[in-house]
Tab-separated table of C-alpha atoms in Angstrom:
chain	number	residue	atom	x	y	z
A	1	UNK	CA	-24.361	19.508	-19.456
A	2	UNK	CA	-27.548	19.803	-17.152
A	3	UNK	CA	-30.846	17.881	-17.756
A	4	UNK	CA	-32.012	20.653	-19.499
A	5	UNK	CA	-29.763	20.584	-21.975
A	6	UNK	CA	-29.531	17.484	-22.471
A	7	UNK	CA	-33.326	16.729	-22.853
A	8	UNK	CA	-33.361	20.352	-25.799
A	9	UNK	CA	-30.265	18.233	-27.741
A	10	UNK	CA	-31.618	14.417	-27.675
A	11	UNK	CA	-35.116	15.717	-29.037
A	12	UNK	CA	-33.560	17.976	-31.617
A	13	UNK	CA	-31.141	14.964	-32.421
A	14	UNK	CA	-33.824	12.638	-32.482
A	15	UNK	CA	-36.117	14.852	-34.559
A	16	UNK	CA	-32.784	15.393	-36.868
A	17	UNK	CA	-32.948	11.429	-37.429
A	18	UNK	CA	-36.460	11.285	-37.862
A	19	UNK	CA	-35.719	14.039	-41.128
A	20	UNK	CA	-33.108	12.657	-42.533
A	21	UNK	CA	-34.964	9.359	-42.777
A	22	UNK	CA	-37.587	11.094	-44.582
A	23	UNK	CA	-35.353	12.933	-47.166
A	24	UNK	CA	-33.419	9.578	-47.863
A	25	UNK	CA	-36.162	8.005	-49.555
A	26	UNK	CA	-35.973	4.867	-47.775
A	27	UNK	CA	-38.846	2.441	-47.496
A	28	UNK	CA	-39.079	2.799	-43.938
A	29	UNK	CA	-41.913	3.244	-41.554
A	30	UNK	CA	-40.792	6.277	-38.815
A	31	UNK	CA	-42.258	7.153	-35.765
A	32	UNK	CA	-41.301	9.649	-33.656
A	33	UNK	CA	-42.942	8.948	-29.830
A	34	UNK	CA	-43.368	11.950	-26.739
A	35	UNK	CA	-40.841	11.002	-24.521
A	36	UNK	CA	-37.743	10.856	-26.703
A	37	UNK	CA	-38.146	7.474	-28.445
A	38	UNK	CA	-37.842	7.240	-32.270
A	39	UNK	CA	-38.982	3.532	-33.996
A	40	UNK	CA	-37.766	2.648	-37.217
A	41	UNK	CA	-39.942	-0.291	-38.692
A	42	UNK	CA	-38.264	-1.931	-41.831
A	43	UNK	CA	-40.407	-3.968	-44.442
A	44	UNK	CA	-39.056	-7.128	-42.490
A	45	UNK	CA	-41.086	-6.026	-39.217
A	46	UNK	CA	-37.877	-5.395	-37.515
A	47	UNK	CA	-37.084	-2.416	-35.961
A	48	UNK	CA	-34.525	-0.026	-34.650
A	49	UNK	CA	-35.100	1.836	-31.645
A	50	UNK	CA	-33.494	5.264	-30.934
A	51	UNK	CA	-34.150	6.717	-27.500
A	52	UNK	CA	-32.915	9.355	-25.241
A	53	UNK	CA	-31.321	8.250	-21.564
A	54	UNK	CA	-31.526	10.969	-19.493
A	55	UNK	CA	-29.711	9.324	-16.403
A	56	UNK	CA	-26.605	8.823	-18.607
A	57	UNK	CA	-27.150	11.738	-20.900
A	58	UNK	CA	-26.697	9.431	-23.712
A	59	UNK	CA	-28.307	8.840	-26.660
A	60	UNK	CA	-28.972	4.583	-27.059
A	61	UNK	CA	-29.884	2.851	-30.451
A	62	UNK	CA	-31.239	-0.887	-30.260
A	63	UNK	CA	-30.705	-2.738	-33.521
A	64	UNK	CA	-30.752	-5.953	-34.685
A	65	UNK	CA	-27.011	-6.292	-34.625
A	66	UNK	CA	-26.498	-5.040	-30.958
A	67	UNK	CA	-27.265	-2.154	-28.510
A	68	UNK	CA	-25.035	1.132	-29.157
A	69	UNK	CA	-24.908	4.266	-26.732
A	70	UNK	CA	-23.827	7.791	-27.839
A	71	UNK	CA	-22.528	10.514	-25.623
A	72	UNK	CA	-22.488	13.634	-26.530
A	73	UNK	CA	-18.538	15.388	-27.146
A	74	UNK	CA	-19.092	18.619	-27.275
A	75	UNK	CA	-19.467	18.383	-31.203
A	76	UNK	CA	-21.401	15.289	-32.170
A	77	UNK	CA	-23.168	12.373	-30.434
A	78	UNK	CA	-20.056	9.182	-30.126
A	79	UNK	CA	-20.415	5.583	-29.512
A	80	UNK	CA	-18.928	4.965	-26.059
A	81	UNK	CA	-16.988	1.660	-27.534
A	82	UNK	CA	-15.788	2.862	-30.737
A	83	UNK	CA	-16.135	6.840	-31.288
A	84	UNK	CA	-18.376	6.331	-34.458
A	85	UNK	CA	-20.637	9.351	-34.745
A	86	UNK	CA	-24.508	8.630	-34.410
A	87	UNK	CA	-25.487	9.673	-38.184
A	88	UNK	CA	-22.654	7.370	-39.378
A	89	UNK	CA	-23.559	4.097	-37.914
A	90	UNK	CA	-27.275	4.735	-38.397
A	91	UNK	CA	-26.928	4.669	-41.530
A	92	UNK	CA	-24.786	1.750	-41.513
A	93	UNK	CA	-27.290	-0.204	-39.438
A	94	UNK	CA	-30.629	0.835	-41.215
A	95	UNK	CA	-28.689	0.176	-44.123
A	96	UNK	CA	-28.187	-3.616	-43.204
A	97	UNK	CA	-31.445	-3.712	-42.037
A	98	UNK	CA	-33.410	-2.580	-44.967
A	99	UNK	CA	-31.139	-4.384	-46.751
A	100	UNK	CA	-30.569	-1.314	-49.260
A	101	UNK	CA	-28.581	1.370	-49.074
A	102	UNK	CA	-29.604	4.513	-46.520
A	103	UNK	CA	-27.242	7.418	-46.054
A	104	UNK	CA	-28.439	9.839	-43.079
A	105	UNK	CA	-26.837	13.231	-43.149
């Protein structure tokens, strides 16, 4: 994958996330930043960060349980240590976050 295509499928991904948090009803604050960063604020003031890395072509999500960094297989976005896919362990992490349930599809 060249730059170019990476850079077209982190922003749609990112912009994916972004939707999905809207549609789950969640009492989160979202804000989607130019340059391929996405903040997730939770009624705590803690945050998740989702961000595009363009020198790894990898996605990277900074939580308060740990860093996390999705490459991209050719299907969906994988954590490099343990093949989770990127929608799946969002939602697990806003999830213990908000401290409610948050399913992101």
């Amino acid at each position: 994958m060249d730059d170019k295509e990476f850079n077209t499928l982190a922003e749609a991904t990112l912009a994916r996330i972004d939707a999905a948090l809207e549609a789950s009803g969640a009492d989160v604050d979202c804000q989607l930043a130019a340059g391929g960063v996405l903040e997730i604020e939770f009624d705590d003031g803690s945050k998740i960060i989702v961000n595009r890395h363009g020198v790894a072509r990898e996605i990277w999500v900074a939580a308060r349980s740990g860093g996390f960094h999705f490459r991209w297989d050719g299907t969906v976005w994988r954590d490099t240590r343990d093949a989770a896919e990127l929608m799946e362990k969002l939602s697990t992490l806003a999830s213990q976050q908000a401290g409610e349930t948050i399913q992101l599809r």
